[in-house]
Amino acid sequence: MVNFLPLKKAVAETLHDGDTVAFEGFTHLIPTAAAHEAIRQGFSDLTLIRMTPDLIYDQMIGMGMAKKIVFSYLGNPGVGLLRRVRDAIENGFPRPIEVEEHSHAGMANAYEAGAAGLPCAVFRGYRGAGLAAINANIKSITCPFTGEVLAAVPAIRPDVAFIHAQKADRKGNVLVEGIIGIQKEAVLAAKRAVVTVEEVVDSFDDLHPNLTVLPNWTIAAISIVPGGSHPSYTHGYYERDNSAYLEWDEIAADRDRFQAWMQKNVIESSADDFAARVKHLRKAA
């Protein structure tokens, strides 16, 4: 059976220095609370994987936690650059990081291959693009049946995956609603998975069984963290905090201001503070 644990314990028991880890979420359900707990616990030498790294990876890289990032598209959605990531790449501050860039299609197919237990993903992609010239993990392969030349990338198999979801039942099954992105595949591809949820309900008996996106046997631990996706949104629970994304661009532009913000809002904070942060963003489910 899946363990229901406080987030601090769930992170401590599943994540280790040097791990390859995915904090996945696409547009909404970004596992911010889990990322902040990892920052508080001070992990190092991580390989961070995500299709669309935004604020949480800017924060983790800015705190010197990562040795490598595997991604497709780096940015503060609707605003611009990830300034702490750019500082690390261009200036090696606070430490140099290795960069492996892919397309969205490349990342999605690599996650699906990992979830299926395959060594690589084969698909049509990277045609007319220059990524293959700078990424040694983008290869070409000839179809043995048609002779067509296709792209191939290694499967993504994280040591740990963290996602956020709307709810779990008492048995540990997890329901994700709205934009699912690649969260399901990230969990299935990972050796261990932790899910933060808005709430736990008695059961999903009144729902079609196919709506249980992740059965309990796919998950190592579940932590109840209302508001745990802020400043992204959780469909049916609270809206996106657009002002936080705009504010982050100014915070992250200055090294000292970044450190001061992280100390106050992450290091000296806790998972319990997330519910208060989304109070003004809540809407009816």
CSV table of C-alpha atoms in Angstrom, one decimal:
chain,number,residue,atom,x,y,z
A,1,MET,CA,0.0,0.0,0.0
A,2,VAL,CA,1.1,3.5,-0.7
A,3,ASN,CA,2.3,5.6,2.3
A,4,PHE,CA,0.5,8.8,3.3
A,5,LEU,CA,3.4,10.9,4.7
A,6,PRO,CA,4.1,14.5,5.6
A,7,LEU,CA,5.9,16.1,2.7
A,8,LYS,CA,9.1,16.6,4.7
A,9,LYS,CA,9.3,12.9,5.3
A,10,ALA,CA,8.2,11.9,1.9
A,11,VAL,CA,11.0,14.0,0.2
A,12,ALA,CA,13.6,12.8,2.7
A,13,GLU,CA,12.8,9.2,2.1
A,14,THR,CA,12.7,9.3,-1.7
A,15,LEU,CA,15.2,11.9,-2.9
A,16,HIS,CA,18.9,11.6,-2.5
A,17,ASP,CA,22.0,13.6,-3.6
A,18,GLY,CA,23.0,12.9,-7.1
A,19,ASP,CA,19.6,11.6,-8.2
A,20,THR,CA,17.9,12.2,-11.5
A,21,VAL,CA,14.6,13.8,-10.7
A,22,ALA,CA,11.6,15.1,-12.5
A,23,PHE,CA,9.3,17.7,-11.0
A,24,GLU,CA,6.6,17.5,-13.7
A,25,GLY,CA,3.6,19.7,-14.4
A,26,PHE,CA,2.4,21.3,-17.6
A,27,THR,CA,0.8,24.8,-17.2
A,28,HIS,CA,-1.0,23.7,-14.0
A,29,LEU,CA,-0.4,21.1,-11.2
A,30,ILE,CA,3.3,22.2,-11.0
A,31,PRO,CA,4.7,20.5,-7.8
A,32,THR,CA,6.0,23.7,-6.2
A,33,ALA,CA,5.6,22.6,-2.6
A,34,ALA,CA,7.6,19.4,-3.3
A,35,ALA,CA,10.4,21.5,-5.0
A,36,HIS,CA,10.5,23.9,-2.1
A,37,GLU,CA,10.8,21.0,0.4
A,38,ALA,CA,13.7,19.6,-1.6
A,39,ILE,CA,15.4,23.1,-1.5
A,40,ARG,CA,14.9,23.3,2.3
A,41,GLN,CA,16.6,19.9,2.7
A,42,GLY,CA,19.5,21.0,0.6
A,43,PHE,CA,20.0,18.3,-1.9
A,44,SER,CA,22.9,18.6,-4.3
A,45,ASP,CA,24.3,17.3,-7.6
A,46,LEU,CA,20.8,16.6,-9.0
A,47,THR,CA,20.0,16.1,-12.7
A,48,LEU,CA,16.7,18.0,-13.2
A,49,ILE,CA,14.3,16.8,-15.9
A,50,ARG,CA,11.2,18.6,-17.1
A,51,MET,CA,9.5,19.4,-20.3
A,52,THR,CA,8.9,23.1,-19.5
A,53,PRO,CA,11.1,24.3,-16.6
A,54,ASP,CA,9.8,27.4,-15.0
A,55,LEU,CA,10.1,29.0,-11.6
A,56,ILE,CA,10.8,26.0,-9.5
A,57,TYR,CA,13.8,25.0,-11.6
A,58,ASP,CA,15.0,28.6,-11.6
A,59,GLN,CA,14.9,28.4,-7.8
A,60,MET,CA,16.6,25.1,-7.5
A,61,ILE,CA,19.4,25.9,-10.0
A,62,GLY,CA,19.8,29.3,-8.3
A,63,MET,CA,20.3,27.5,-5.0
A,64,GLY,CA,23.1,25.4,-6.6
A,65,MET,CA,21.3,22.1,-6.4
A,66,ALA,CA,21.7,21.0,-10.0
A,67,LYS,CA,24.6,19.7,-12.0
A,68,LYS,CA,22.6,19.1,-15.1
A,69,ILE,CA,19.2,20.0,-16.6
A,70,VAL,CA,17.4,18.0,-19.3
A,71,PHE,CA,14.5,20.1,-20.8
A,72,SER,CA,12.5,21.5,-23.6
A,73,TYR,CA,11.9,25.2,-23.4
A,74,LEU,CA,13.2,27.3,-20.5
A,75,GLY,CA,11.2,30.2,-19.5
A,76,ASN,CA,8.9,32.2,-17.1
A,77,PRO,CA,5.6,31.6,-18.8
A,78,GLY,CA,4.2,34.7,-20.4
A,79,VAL,CA,7.0,36.8,-19.0
A,80,GLY,CA,10.4,35.9,-20.4
A,81,LEU,CA,13.7,34.3,-19.3
A,82,LEU,CA,14.6,32.2,-16.3
A,83,ARG,CA,17.3,34.5,-15.0
A,84,ARG,CA,18.9,32.2,-12.4
A,85,VAL,CA,19.2,29.4,-15.0
A,86,ARG,CA,20.7,31.9,-17.5
A,87,ASP,CA,23.2,33.1,-14.8
A,88,ALA,CA,24.3,29.5,-14.2
A,89,ILE,CA,24.7,28.7,-17.9
A,90,GLU,CA,26.4,31.9,-18.9
A,91,ASN,CA,28.4,32.7,-15.8
A,92,GLY,CA,28.6,29.5,-13.8
A,93,PHE,CA,26.8,31.1,-10.9
A,94,PRO,CA,26.3,29.7,-8.3
A,95,ARG,CA,27.8,26.7,-10.1
A,96,PRO,CA,28.2,25.5,-13.8
A,97,ILE,CA,25.5,23.2,-15.0
A,98,GLU,CA,25.4,20.8,-18.0
A,99,VAL,CA,22.5,21.4,-20.5
A,100,GLU,CA,20.7,18.9,-22.6
A,101,GLU,CA,18.0,20.5,-24.7
A,102,HIS,CA,15.2,18.7,-26.6
A,103,SER,CA,12.0,19.5,-28.3
A,104,HIS,CA,8.6,19.0,-26.6
A,105,ALA,CA,8.0,16.0,-28.8
A,106,GLY,CA,11.4,14.5,-27.9
A,107,MET,CA,10.8,14.8,-24.2
A,108,ALA,CA,7.2,13.5,-24.4
A,109,ASN,CA,8.3,10.4,-26.4
A,110,ALA,CA,11.3,9.8,-24.1
A,111,TYR,CA,9.0,9.8,-21.1
A,112,GLU,CA,6.6,7.4,-22.9
A,113,ALA,CA,9.5,5.1,-23.7
A,114,GLY,CA,10.6,5.2,-20.1
A,115,ALA,CA,7.1,4.4,-18.9
A,116,ALA,CA,7.0,1.4,-21.3
A,117,GLY,CA,10.3,0.1,-20.1
A,118,LEU,CA,12.0,0.7,-23.5
A,119,PRO,CA,15.6,1.8,-24.0
A,120,CYS,CA,14.8,4.7,-26.4
A,121,ALA,CA,12.0,6.5,-28.2
A,122,VAL,CA,11.8,6.5,-32.0
A,123,PHE,CA,9.7,9.2,-33.7
A,124,ARG,CA,9.5,11.8,-36.5
A,125,GLY,CA,11.2,14.9,-35.2
A,126,TYR,CA,14.1,17.3,-35.2
A,127,ARG,CA,13.9,17.7,-39.0
A,128,GLY,CA,15.2,21.1,-40.0
A,129,ALA,CA,16.3,21.9,-36.5
A,130,GLY,CA,19.8,22.4,-35.1
A,131,LEU,CA,19.4,20.6,-31.8
A,132,ALA,CA,21.0,17.4,-33.0
A,133,ALA,CA,24.2,19.3,-33.7
A,134,ILE,CA,24.6,20.3,-30.0
A,135,ASN,CA,22.9,17.3,-28.3
A,136,ALA,CA,24.8,14.0,-28.6
A,137,ASN,CA,21.7,12.2,-27.2
A,138,ILE,CA,19.7,12.9,-30.4
A,139,LYS,CA,20.4,10.2,-32.9
A,140,SER,CA,18.9,9.0,-36.2
A,141,ILE,CA,17.7,5.4,-36.9
A,142,THR,CA,16.5,3.8,-40.1
A,143,CYS,CA,13.2,2.0,-40.0
A,144,PRO,CA,13.9,-1.7,-41.0
A,145,PHE,CA,10.5,-1.9,-42.6
A,146,THR,CA,10.2,1.3,-44.7
A,147,GLY,CA,13.7,2.7,-44.8
A,148,GLU,CA,12.5,6.0,-43.4
A,149,VAL,CA,15.1,7.9,-41.3
A,150,LEU,CA,13.7,8.7,-37.8
A,151,ALA,CA,14.8,10.4,-34.7
A,152,ALA,CA,15.8,8.5,-31.6
A,153,VAL,CA,16.5,9.7,-28.0
A,154,PRO,CA,17.2,7.8,-24.8
A,155,ALA,CA,14.2,6.9,-22.6
A,156,ILE,CA,13.8,9.1,-19.6
A,157,ARG,CA,13.9,6.9,-16.4
A,158,PRO,CA,14.1,9.2,-13.4
A,159,ASP,CA,15.2,8.0,-10.0
A,160,VAL,CA,12.3,10.0,-8.6
A,161,ALA,CA,9.3,11.8,-10.0
A,162,PHE,CA,7.2,14.4,-8.1
A,163,ILE,CA,3.8,15.6,-9.3
A,164,HIS,CA,0.8,17.5,-7.9
A,165,ALA,CA,-2.8,16.3,-8.3
A,166,GLN,CA,-6.3,17.2,-7.2
A,167,LYS,CA,-7.1,14.2,-5.0
A,168,ALA,CA,-6.3,10.8,-3.8
A,169,ASP,CA,-8.6,8.2,-2.2
A,170,ARG,CA,-7.9,6.4,1.0
A,171,LYS,CA,-6.3,3.5,-0.9
A,172,GLY,CA,-3.8,5.8,-2.5
A,173,ASN,CA,-5.2,6.0,-6.0
A,174,VAL,CA,-4.7,9.4,-7.6
A,175,LEU,CA,-7.1,11.4,-9.8
A,176,VAL,CA,-5.7,14.1,-12.1
A,177,GLU,CA,-8.2,16.4,-13.9
A,178,GLY,CA,-7.6,19.1,-16.5
A,179,ILE,CA,-4.4,19.3,-18.5
A,180,ILE,CA,-2.5,16.1,-17.7
A,181,GLY,CA,0.6,16.9,-19.6
A,182,ILE,CA,3.3,14.2,-19.1
A,183,GLN,CA,2.7,13.6,-15.3
A,184,LYS,CA,1.3,10.1,-15.7
A,185,GLU,CA,4.2,9.0,-17.9
A,186,ALA,CA,6.8,10.6,-15.5
A,187,VAL,CA,5.4,8.6,-12.6
A,188,LEU,CA,5.3,5.3,-14.6
A,189,ALA,CA,8.9,5.9,-15.8
A,190,ALA,CA,10.4,6.7,-12.4
A,191,LYS,CA,11.8,4.2,-9.9
A,192,ARG,CA,10.0,6.1,-7.1
A,193,ALA,CA,7.2,8.7,-7.2
A,194,VAL,CA,5.7,11.2,-4.7
A,195,VAL,CA,2.4,12.9,-5.3
A,196,THR,CA,1.2,16.0,-3.4
A,197,VAL,CA,-2.6,16.4,-3.5
A,198,GLU,CA,-5.2,19.0,-2.6
A,199,GLU,CA,-7.2,16.6,-0.6
A,200,VAL,CA,-8.0,12.9,0.2
A,201,VAL,CA,-11.5,11.5,-0.3
A,202,ASP,CA,-13.0,8.2,0.9
A,203,SER,CA,-13.2,6.7,-2.5
A,204,PHE,CA,-13.7,7.2,-6.3
A,205,ASP,CA,-16.6,4.7,-6.3
A,206,ASP,CA,-18.9,7.2,-7.9
A,207,LEU,CA,-16.5,7.8,-10.8
A,208,HIS,CA,-15.7,5.7,-13.8
A,209,PRO,CA,-12.7,3.6,-12.9
A,210,ASN,CA,-10.7,4.8,-15.9
A,211,LEU,CA,-10.6,8.3,-14.3
A,212,THR,CA,-8.1,6.9,-11.7
A,213,VAL,CA,-5.1,8.1,-13.6
A,214,LEU,CA,-2.5,6.6,-11.3
A,215,PRO,CA,-3.3,3.5,-9.3
A,216,ASN,CA,-1.7,3.2,-5.9
A,217,TRP,CA,0.9,0.6,-6.9
A,218,THR,CA,2.6,3.3,-9.0
A,219,ILE,CA,3.3,5.6,-6.1
A,220,ALA,CA,5.7,5.5,-3.2
A,221,ALA,CA,4.2,8.3,-1.1
A,222,ILE,CA,1.3,10.8,-1.0
A,223,SER,CA,1.4,14.1,0.9
A,224,ILE,CA,-1.6,16.3,1.5
A,225,VAL,CA,-0.6,19.8,0.6
A,226,PRO,CA,-3.5,22.2,-0.2
A,227,GLY,CA,-2.3,24.9,-2.4
A,228,GLY,CA,0.8,22.9,-3.2
A,229,SER,CA,0.9,24.0,-6.9
A,230,HIS,CA,1.0,27.8,-6.3
A,231,PRO,CA,1.7,30.0,-8.2
A,232,SER,CA,0.5,27.7,-10.9
A,233,TYR,CA,-3.1,26.7,-10.8
A,234,THR,CA,-5.0,23.5,-9.8
A,235,HIS,CA,-8.1,23.0,-12.0
A,236,GLY,CA,-11.2,23.2,-9.9
A,237,TYR,CA,-9.4,24.5,-6.8
A,238,TYR,CA,-7.6,27.8,-7.5
A,239,GLU,CA,-6.5,30.0,-10.3
A,240,ARG,CA,-3.1,30.9,-11.6
A,241,ASP,CA,-1.3,33.6,-9.6
A,242,ASN,CA,-0.2,35.7,-12.6
A,243,SER,CA,1.2,38.5,-10.4
A,244,ALA,CA,3.7,36.0,-8.8
A,245,TYR,CA,5.2,35.2,-12.2
A,246,LEU,CA,5.6,38.9,-13.0
A,247,GLU,CA,7.1,39.5,-9.6
A,248,TRP,CA,9.5,36.6,-10.0
A,249,ASP,CA,11.1,38.2,-13.1
A,250,GLU,CA,12.3,41.1,-10.9
A,251,ILE,CA,13.3,39.0,-8.0
A,252,ALA,CA,15.4,36.6,-10.0
A,253,ALA,CA,17.2,39.4,-11.9
A,254,ASP,CA,19.3,40.3,-8.8
A,255,ARG,CA,21.4,37.7,-7.0
A,256,ASP,CA,21.0,39.2,-3.6
A,257,ARG,CA,17.3,39.8,-3.9
A,258,PHE,CA,16.9,36.2,-5.0
A,259,GLN,CA,18.7,34.9,-2.0
A,260,ALA,CA,16.7,37.1,0.4
A,261,TRP,CA,13.4,36.0,-1.2
A,262,MET,CA,14.4,32.3,-1.0
A,263,GLN,CA,15.4,32.6,2.6
A,264,LYS,CA,12.1,34.2,3.6
A,265,ASN,CA,9.7,32.4,1.4
A,266,VAL,CA,11.2,28.9,1.1
A,267,ILE,CA,13.9,28.2,3.7
A,268,GLU,CA,12.0,29.7,6.6
A,269,SER,CA,8.6,28.6,5.2
A,270,SER,CA,6.9,25.2,5.1
A,271,ALA,CA,4.4,23.2,3.2
A,272,ASP,CA,1.7,24.4,5.5
A,273,ASP,CA,2.0,27.9,4.2
A,274,PHE,CA,0.8,27.0,0.7
A,275,ALA,CA,-2.9,27.0,1.7
A,276,ALA,CA,-2.7,30.6,2.9
A,277,ARG,CA,-1.0,31.7,-0.3
A,278,VAL,CA,-3.9,30.5,-2.5
A,279,LYS,CA,-6.7,31.7,-0.2
A,280,HIS,CA,-7.5,34.7,-2.5
A,281,LEU,CA,-7.2,32.5,-5.6
A,282,ARG,CA,-9.7,29.8,-4.7
A,283,LYS,CA,-12.8,29.2,-6.7
A,284,ALA,CA,-15.6,26.7,-6.6
A,285,ALA,CA,-14.7,23.2,-7.8
